[in-house]
mmCIF file of C-alpha atoms in Angstrom:
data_model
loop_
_atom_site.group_PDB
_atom_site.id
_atom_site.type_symbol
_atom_site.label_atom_id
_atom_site.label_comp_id
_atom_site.label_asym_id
_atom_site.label_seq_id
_atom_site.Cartn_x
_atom_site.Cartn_y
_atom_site.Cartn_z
ATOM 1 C CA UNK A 632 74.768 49.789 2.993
ATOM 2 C CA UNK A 633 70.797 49.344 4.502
ATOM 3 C CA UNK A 634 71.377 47.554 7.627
ATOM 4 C CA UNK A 635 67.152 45.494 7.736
ATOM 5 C CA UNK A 636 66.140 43.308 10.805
ATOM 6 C CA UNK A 637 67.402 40.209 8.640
ATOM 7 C CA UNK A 638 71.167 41.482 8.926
ATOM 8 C CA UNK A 639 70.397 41.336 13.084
ATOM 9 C CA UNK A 640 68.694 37.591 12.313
ATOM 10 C CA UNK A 641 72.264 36.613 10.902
ATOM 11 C CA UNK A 642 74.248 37.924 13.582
ATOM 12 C CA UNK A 643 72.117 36.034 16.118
ATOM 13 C CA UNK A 644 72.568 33.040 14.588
ATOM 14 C CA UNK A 645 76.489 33.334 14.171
ATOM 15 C CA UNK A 646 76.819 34.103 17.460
ATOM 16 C CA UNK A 647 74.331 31.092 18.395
ATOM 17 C CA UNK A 648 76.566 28.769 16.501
ATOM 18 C CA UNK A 649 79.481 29.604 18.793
ATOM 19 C CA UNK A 650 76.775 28.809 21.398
ATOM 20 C CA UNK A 651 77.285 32.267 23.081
ATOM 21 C CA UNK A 652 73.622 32.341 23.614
ATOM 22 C CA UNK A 653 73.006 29.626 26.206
ATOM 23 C CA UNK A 654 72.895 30.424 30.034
ATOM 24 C CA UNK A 655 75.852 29.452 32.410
ATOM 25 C CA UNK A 656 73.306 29.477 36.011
ATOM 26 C CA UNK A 657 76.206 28.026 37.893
ATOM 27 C CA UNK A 658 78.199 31.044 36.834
ATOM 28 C CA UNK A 659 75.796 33.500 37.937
ATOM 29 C CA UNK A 660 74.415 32.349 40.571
ATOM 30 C CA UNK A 661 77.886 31.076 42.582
ATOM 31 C CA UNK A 662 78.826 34.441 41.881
ATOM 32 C CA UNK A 663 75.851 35.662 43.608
ATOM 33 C CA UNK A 664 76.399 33.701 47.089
ATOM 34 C CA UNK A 665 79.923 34.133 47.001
ATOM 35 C CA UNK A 666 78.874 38.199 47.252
ATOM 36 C CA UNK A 667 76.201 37.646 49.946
ATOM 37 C CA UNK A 668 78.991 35.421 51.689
ATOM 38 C CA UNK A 669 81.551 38.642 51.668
ATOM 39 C CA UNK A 670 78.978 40.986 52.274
ATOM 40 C CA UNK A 671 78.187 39.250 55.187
ATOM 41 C CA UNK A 672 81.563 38.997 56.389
ATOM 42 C CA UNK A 673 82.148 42.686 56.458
ATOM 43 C CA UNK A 674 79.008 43.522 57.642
ATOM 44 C CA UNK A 675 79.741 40.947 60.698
ATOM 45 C CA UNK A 676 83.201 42.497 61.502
ATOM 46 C CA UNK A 677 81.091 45.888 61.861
ATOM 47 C CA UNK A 678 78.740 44.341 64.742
ATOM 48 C CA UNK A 679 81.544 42.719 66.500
ATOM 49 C CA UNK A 680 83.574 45.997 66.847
ATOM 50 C CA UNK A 681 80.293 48.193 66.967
ATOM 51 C CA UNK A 682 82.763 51.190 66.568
ATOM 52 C CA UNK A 683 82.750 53.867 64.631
ATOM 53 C CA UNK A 684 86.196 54.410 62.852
ATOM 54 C CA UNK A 685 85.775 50.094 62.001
ATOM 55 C CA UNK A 686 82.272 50.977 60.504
ATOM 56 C CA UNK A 687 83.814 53.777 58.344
ATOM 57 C CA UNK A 688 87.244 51.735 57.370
ATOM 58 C CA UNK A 689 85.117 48.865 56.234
ATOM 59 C CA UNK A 690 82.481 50.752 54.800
ATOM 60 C CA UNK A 691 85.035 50.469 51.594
ATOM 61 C CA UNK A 692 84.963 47.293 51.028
ATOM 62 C CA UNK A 693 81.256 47.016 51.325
ATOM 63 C CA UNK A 694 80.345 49.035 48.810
ATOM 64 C CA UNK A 695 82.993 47.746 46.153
ATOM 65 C CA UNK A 696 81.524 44.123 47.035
ATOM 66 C CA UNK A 697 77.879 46.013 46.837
ATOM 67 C CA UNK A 698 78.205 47.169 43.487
ATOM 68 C CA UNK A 699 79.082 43.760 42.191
ATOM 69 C CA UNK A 700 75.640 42.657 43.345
ATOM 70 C CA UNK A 701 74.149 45.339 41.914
ATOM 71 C CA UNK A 702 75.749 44.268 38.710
ATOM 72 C CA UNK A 703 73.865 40.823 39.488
ATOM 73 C CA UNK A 704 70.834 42.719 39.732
ATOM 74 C CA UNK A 705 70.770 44.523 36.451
ATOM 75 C CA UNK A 706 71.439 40.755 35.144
ATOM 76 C CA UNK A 707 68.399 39.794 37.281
ATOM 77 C CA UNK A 708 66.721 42.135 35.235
ATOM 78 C CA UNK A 709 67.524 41.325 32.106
ATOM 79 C CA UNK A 710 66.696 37.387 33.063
ATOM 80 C CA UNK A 711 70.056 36.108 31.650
ATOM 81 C CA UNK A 712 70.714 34.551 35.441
ATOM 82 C CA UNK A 713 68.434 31.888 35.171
ATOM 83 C CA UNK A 714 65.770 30.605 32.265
ATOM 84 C CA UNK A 715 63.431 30.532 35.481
ATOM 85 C CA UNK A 716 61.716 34.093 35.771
ATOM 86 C CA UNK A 717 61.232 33.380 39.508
ATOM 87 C CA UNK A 718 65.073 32.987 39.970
ATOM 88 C CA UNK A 719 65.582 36.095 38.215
ATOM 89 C CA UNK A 720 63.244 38.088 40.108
ATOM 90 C CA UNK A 721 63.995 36.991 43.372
ATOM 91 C CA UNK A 722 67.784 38.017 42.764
ATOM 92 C CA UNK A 723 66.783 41.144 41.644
ATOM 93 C CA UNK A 724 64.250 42.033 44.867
ATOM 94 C CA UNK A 725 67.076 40.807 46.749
ATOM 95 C CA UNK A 726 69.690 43.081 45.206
ATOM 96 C CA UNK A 727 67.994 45.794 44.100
ATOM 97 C CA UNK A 728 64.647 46.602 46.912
ATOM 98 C CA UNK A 729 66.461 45.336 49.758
ATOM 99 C CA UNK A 730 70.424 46.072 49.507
ATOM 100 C CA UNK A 731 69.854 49.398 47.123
ATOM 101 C CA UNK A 732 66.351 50.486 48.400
ATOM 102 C CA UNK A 733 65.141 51.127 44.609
ATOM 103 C CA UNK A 734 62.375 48.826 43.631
ATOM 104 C CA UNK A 735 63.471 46.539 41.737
ATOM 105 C CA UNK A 736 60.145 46.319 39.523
ATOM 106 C CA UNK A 737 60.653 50.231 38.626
ATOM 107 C CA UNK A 738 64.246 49.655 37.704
ATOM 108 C CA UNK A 739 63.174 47.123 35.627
ATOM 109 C CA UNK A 740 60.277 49.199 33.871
ATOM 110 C CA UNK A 741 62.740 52.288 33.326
ATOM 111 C CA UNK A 742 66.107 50.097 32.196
ATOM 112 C CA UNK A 743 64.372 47.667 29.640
ATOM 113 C CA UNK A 744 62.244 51.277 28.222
ATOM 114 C CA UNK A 745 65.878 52.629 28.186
ATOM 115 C CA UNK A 746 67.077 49.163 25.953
ATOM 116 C CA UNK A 747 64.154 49.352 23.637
ATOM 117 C CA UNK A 748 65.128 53.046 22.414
ATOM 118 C CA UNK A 749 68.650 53.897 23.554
ATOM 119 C CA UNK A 750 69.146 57.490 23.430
ATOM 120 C CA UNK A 751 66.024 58.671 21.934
ATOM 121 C CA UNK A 752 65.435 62.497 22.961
ATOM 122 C CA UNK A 753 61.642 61.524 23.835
ATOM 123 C CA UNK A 754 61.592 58.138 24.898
ATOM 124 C CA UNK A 755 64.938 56.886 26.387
ATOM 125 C CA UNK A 756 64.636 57.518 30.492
ATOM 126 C CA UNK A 757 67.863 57.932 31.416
ATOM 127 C CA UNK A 758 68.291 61.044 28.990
ATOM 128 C CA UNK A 759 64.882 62.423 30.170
ATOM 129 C CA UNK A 760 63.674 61.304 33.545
ATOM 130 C CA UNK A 761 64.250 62.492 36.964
ATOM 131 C CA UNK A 762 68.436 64.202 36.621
ATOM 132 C CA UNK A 763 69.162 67.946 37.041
ATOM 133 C CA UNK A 764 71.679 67.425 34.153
ATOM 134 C CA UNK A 765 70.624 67.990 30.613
ATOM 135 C CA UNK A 766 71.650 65.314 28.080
ATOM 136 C CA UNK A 767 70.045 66.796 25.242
ATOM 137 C CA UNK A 768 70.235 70.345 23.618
ATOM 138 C CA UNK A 769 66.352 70.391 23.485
ATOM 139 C CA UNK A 770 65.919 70.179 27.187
ATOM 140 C CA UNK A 771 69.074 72.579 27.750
ATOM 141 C CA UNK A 772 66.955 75.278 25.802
ATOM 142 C CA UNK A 773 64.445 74.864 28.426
ATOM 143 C CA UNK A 774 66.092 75.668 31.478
ATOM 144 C CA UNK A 775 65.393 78.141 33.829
ATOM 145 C CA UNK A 776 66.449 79.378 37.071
ATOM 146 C CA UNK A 777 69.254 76.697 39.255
ATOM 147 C CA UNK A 778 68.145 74.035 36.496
ATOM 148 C CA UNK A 779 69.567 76.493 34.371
ATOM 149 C CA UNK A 780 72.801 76.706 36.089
ATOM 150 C CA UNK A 781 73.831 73.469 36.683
ATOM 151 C CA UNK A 782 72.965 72.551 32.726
ATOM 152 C CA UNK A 783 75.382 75.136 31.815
ATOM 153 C CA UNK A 784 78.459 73.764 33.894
ATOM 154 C CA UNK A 785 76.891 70.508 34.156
ATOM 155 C CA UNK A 786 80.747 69.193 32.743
ATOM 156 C CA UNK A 787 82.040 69.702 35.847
ATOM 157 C CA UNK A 788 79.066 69.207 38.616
ATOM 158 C CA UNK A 789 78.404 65.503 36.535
ATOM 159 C CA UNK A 790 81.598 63.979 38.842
ATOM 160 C CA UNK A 791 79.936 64.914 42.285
ATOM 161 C CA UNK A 792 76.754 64.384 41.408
ATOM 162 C CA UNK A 793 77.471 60.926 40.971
ATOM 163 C CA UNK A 794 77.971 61.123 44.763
ATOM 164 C CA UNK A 795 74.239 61.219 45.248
ATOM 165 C CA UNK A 796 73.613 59.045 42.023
ATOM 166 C CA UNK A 797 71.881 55.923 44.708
ATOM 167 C CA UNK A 798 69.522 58.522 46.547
ATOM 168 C CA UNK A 799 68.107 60.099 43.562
ATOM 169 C CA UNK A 800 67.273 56.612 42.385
ATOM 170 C CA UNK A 801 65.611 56.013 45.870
ATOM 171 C CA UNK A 802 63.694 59.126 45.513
ATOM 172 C CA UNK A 803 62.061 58.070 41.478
ATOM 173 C CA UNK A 804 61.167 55.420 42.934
ATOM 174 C CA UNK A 805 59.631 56.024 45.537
ATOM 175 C CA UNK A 806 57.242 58.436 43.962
ATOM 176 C CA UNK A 807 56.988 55.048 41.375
ATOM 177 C CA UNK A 808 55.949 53.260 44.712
ATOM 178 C CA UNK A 809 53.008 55.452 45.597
ATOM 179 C CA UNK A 810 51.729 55.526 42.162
ATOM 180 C CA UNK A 811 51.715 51.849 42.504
ATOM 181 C CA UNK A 812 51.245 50.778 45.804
ATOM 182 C CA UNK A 813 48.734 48.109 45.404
ATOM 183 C CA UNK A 814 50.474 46.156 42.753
ATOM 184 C CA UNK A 815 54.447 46.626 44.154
ATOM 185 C CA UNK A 816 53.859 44.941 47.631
ATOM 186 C CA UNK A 817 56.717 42.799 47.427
ATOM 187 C CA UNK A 818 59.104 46.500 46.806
ATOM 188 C CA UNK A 819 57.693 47.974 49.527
ATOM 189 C CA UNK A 820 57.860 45.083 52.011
ATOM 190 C CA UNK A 821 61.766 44.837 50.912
ATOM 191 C CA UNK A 822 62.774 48.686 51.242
ATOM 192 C CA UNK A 823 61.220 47.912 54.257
ATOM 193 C CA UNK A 824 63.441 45.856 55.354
ATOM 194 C CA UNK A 825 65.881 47.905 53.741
ATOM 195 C CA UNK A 826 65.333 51.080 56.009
ATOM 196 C CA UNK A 827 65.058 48.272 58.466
ATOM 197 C CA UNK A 828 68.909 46.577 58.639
ATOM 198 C CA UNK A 829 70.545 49.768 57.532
ATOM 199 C CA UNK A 830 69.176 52.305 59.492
ATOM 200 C CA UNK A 831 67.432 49.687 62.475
ATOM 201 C CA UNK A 832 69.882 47.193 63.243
ATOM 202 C CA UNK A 833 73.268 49.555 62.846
ATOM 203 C CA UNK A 834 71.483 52.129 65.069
ATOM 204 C CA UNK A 835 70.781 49.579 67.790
ATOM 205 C CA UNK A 836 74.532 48.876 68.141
ATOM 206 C CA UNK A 837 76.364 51.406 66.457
ATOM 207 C CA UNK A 838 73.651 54.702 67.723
ATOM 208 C CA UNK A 839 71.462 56.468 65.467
ATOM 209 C CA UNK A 840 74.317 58.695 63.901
ATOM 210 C CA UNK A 841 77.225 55.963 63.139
ATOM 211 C CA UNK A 842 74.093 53.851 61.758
ATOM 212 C CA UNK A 843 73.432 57.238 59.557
ATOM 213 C CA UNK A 844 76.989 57.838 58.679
ATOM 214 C CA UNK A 845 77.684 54.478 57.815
ATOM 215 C CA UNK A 846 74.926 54.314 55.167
ATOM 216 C CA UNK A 847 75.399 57.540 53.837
ATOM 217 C CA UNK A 848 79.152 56.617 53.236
ATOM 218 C CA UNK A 849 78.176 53.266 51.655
ATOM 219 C CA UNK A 850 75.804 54.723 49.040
ATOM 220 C CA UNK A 851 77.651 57.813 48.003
ATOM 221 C CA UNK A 852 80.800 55.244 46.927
ATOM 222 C CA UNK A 853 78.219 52.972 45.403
ATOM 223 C CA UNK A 854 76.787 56.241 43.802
ATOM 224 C CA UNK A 855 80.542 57.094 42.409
ATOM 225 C CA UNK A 856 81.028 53.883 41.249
ATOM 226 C CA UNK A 857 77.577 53.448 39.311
ATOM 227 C CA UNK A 858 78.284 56.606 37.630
ATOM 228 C CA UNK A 859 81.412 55.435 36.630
ATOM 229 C CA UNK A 860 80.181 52.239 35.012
ATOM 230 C CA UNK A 861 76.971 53.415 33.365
ATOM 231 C CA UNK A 862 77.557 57.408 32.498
ATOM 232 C CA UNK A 863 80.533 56.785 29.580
ATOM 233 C CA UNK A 864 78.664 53.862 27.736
ATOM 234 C CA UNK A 865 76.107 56.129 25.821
ATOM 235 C CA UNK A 866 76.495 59.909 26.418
ATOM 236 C CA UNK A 867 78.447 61.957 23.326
ATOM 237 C CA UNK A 868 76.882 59.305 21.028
ATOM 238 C CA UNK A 869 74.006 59.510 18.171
ATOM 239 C CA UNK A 870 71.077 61.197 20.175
ATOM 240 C CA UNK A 871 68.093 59.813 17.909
ATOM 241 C CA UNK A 872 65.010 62.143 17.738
ATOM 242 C CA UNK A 873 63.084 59.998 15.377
ATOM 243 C CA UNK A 874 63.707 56.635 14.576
ATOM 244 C CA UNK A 875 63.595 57.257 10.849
ATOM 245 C CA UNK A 876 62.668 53.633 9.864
ATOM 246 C CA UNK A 877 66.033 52.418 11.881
ATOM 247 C CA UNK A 878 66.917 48.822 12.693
ATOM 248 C CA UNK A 879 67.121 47.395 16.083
ATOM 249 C CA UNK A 880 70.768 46.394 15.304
ATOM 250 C CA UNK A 881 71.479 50.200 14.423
ATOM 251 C CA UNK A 882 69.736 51.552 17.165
ATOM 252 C CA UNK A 883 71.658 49.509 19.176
ATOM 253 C CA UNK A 884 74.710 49.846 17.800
ATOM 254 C CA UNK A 885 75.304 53.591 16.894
ATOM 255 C CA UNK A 886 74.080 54.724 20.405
ATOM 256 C CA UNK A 887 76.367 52.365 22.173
ATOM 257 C CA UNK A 888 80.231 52.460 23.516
ATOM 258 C CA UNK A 889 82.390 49.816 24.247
ATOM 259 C CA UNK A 890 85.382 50.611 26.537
ATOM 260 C CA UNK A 891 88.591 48.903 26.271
ATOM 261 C CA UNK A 892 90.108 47.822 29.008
ATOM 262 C CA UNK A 893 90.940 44.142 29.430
ATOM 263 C CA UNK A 894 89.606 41.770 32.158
ATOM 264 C CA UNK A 895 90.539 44.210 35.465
ATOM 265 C CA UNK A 896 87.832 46.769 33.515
ATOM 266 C CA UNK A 897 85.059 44.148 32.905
ATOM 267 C CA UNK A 898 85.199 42.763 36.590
ATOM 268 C CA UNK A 899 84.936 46.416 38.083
ATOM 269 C CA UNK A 900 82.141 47.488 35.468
ATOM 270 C CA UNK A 901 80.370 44.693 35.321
ATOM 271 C CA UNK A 902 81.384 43.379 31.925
ATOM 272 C CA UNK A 903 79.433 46.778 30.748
ATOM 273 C CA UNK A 904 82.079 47.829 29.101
ATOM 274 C CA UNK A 905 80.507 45.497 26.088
ATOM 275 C CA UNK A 906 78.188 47.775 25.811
ATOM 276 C CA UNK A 907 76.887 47.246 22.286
ATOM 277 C CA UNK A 908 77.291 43.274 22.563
ATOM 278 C CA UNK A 909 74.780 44.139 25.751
ATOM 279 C CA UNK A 910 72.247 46.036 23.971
ATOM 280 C CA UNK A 911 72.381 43.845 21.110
ATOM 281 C CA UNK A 912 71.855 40.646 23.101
ATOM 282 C CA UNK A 913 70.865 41.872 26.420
ATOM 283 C CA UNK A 914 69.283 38.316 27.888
ATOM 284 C CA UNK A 915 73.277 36.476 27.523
ATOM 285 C CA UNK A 916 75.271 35.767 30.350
ATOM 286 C CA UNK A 917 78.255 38.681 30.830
ATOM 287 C CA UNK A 918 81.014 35.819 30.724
ATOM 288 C CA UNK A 919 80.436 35.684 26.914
ATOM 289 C CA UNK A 920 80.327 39.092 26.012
ATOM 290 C CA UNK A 921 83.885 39.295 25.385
ATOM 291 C CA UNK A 922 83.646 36.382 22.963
ATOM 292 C CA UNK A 923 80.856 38.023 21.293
ATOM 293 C CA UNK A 924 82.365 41.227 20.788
ATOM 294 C CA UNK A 925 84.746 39.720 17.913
ATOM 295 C CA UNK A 926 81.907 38.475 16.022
ATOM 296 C CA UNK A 927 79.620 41.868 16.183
ATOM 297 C CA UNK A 928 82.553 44.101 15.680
ATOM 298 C CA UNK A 929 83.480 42.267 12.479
ATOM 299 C CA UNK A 930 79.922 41.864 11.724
ATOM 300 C CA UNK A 931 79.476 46.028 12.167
ATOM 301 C CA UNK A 932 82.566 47.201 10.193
ATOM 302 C CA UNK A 933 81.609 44.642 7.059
ATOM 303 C CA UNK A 934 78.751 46.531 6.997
ATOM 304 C CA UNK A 935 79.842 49.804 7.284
ATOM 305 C CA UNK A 936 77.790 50.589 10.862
ATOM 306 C CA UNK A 937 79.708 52.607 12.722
ATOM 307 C CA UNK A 938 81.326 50.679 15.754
ATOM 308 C CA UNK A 939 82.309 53.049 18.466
ATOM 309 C CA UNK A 940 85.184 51.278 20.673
ATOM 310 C CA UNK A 941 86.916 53.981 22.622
ATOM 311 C CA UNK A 942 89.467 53.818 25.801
ATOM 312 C CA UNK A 943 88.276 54.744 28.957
ATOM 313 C CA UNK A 944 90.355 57.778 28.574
ATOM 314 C CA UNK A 945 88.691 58.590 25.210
ATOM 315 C CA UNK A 946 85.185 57.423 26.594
ATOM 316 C CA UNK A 947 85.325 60.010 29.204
ATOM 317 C CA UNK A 948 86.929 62.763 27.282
ATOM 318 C CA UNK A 949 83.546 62.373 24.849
ATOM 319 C CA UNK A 950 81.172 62.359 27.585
ATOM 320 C CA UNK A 951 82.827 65.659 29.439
ATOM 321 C CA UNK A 952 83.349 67.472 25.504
ATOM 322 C CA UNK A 953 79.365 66.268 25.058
ATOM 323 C CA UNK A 954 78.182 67.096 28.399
ATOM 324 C CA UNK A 955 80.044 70.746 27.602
ATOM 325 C CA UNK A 956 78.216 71.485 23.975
ATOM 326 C CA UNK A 957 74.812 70.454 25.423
ATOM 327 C CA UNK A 958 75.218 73.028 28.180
ATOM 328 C CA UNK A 959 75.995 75.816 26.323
ATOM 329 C CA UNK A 960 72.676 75.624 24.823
ATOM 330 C CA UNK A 961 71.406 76.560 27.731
ATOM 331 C CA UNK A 962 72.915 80.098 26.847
ATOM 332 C CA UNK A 963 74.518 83.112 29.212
ATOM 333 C CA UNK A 964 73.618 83.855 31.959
ATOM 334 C CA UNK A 965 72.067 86.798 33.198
ATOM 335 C CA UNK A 966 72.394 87.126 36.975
ATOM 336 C CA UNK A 967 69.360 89.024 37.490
ATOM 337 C CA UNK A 968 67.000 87.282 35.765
ATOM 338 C CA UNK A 969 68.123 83.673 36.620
ATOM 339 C CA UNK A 970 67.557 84.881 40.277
ATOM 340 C CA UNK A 971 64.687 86.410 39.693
ATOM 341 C CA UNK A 972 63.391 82.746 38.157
ATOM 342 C CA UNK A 973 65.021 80.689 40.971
ATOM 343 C CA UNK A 974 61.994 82.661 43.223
#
């Protein structure tokens, strides 16, 4: 069956009758303070000790509690907090420049470029853009030298490079930033302050190394976690290398995973785990995702669109079996000459 733009027009407005559309501010944005509030907490039980081993023990908590404002922040982006754009941007600055030093406006540019072609070869960033992975066979044909390497076991470096997920973010955009100094003043001014509390403040009572060590161990669990909640929910699917006259709604849908998992899975991922009811209506509050997961998923399979609703067992058992294929692309290697173009 042709899946047209009109099929996606009737979805929307099922889905709008159940009034799954609207905004729920209250929801979003109580769940925001309530965040800062814990955040806070643990970040004032660290000053009041000012000792090491208390900095590391609650450095757990912080980044659990860290990521869930992160989570705010990709909603920030997508402006389903608030119908105000100045609400929506100032919660994103807030969690994105400031807490996860990664400006917020480059995030922003890169995730919606991501929504508008999910997991095309040429276009889609997070499949192309600044990883040492290869997520598509055409790029694994074109490594060379250490890139080389790690595309070929990339399977098994994926899980601790997720470790360093946060500070390769930091680093795209920061070279972002200096493109675009003049017109990001409001990023800069918040990693700022950024660089500022984390590194500043904790070195003034903690010392310069605890302050260190206490970051680093914050943003490699945030790192983990990220990779965790983003990696499974497109890899191992369609990888479109022209659009071919497709759909929004099948763009959308055969390039996206949802993950079973009940409510303890949503609350830890973010509610990503709707992945397709989030790239079809990316602008809706999370909270109704799982309500509008029964109407798409009927919608889908009356169609005949392929609806890809794994476990998180089967999610990740995809993405590794993927991750493997692509990387043998990247062919044998020869010792001597994949030395010889590492120098």
């Amino acid at each position: 069956m042709v899946v047209t733009a009109a099929d996606y027009i009737e979805l929307r407005k099922d889905v709008d009758r159940q009034g799954l559309l609207a905004y729920t501010p209250l929801y979003n944005l109580s769940r925001f303070l309530i965040i800062l509030i814990v955040l806070g907490f643990f970040f004032g039980i660290i000053l009041y000790y000012r000792t090491l081993i208390v900095a590391v023990l609650v450095s757990f908590p912080i980044a659990f509690t860290a990521i869930q404002m992160g989570f705010i922040g990709h909603d920030a982006g997508h402006g389903s907090i608030s119908k105000k754009k100045s609400v929506n941007e100032f919660i994103g600055q807030i969690t994105h420049s400031f807490f996860m030093g990664v400006s917020f406006t480059y995030w922003k540019r890169s995730h919606n470029l991501h929504h508008a072609e999910p997991n095309h070869e040429k276009i889609d960033p997070d499949i192309n853009e600044g990883s040492p992975f290869s997520f598509i066979e055409a790029k694994a044909k074109q490594r060379r030298g250490l890139a080389r390497i790690i595309t070929r076991y990339q399977s098994f470096l994926l899980f601790p490079a997720f470790l360093f997920l946060v500070f390769t973010r930091q680093y795209e955009s920061l070279k972002h930033i200096i493109k675009n100094s003049k017109v990001l003043v409001v990023d800069i001014l918040l990693i700022a302050f950024h660089v500022l509390f984390f590194i500043g403040l904790f070195s003034y009572f903690l010392g310069v190394f605890a302050a260190l060590l206490l970051y680093f161990l914050i943003f490699i669990q945030i790192g983990l976690y990220f990779g965790f909640a983003f990696i499974p929910n497109h890899l191992g699917l369609e990888v479109i290398k022209e659009s071919n006259g497709l759909s929004f709604l099948e763009k959308q849908v055969i390039t996206s995973r949802d993950i079973k998992g009940g409510k303890i899975l949503s609350f830890i991922s973010g509610h990503l785990n709707y992945q397709i009811e989030h790239h079809l209506f990316p602008n809706v509050s999370r909270k109704n995702l799982p309500k509008i997961k029964k109407i798409v998923k009927k919608f889908c399979i009356k169609r005949g669109l392929k609806y890809t609703d794994d476990s998180l067992f089967g999610a990740w058992k995809s993405v590794v079996i993927y991750l493997k294929g692509v990387g043998e692309k990247a062919g044998r290697l020869n010792v001597i000459k994949t030395a010889s173009d590492m120098f």
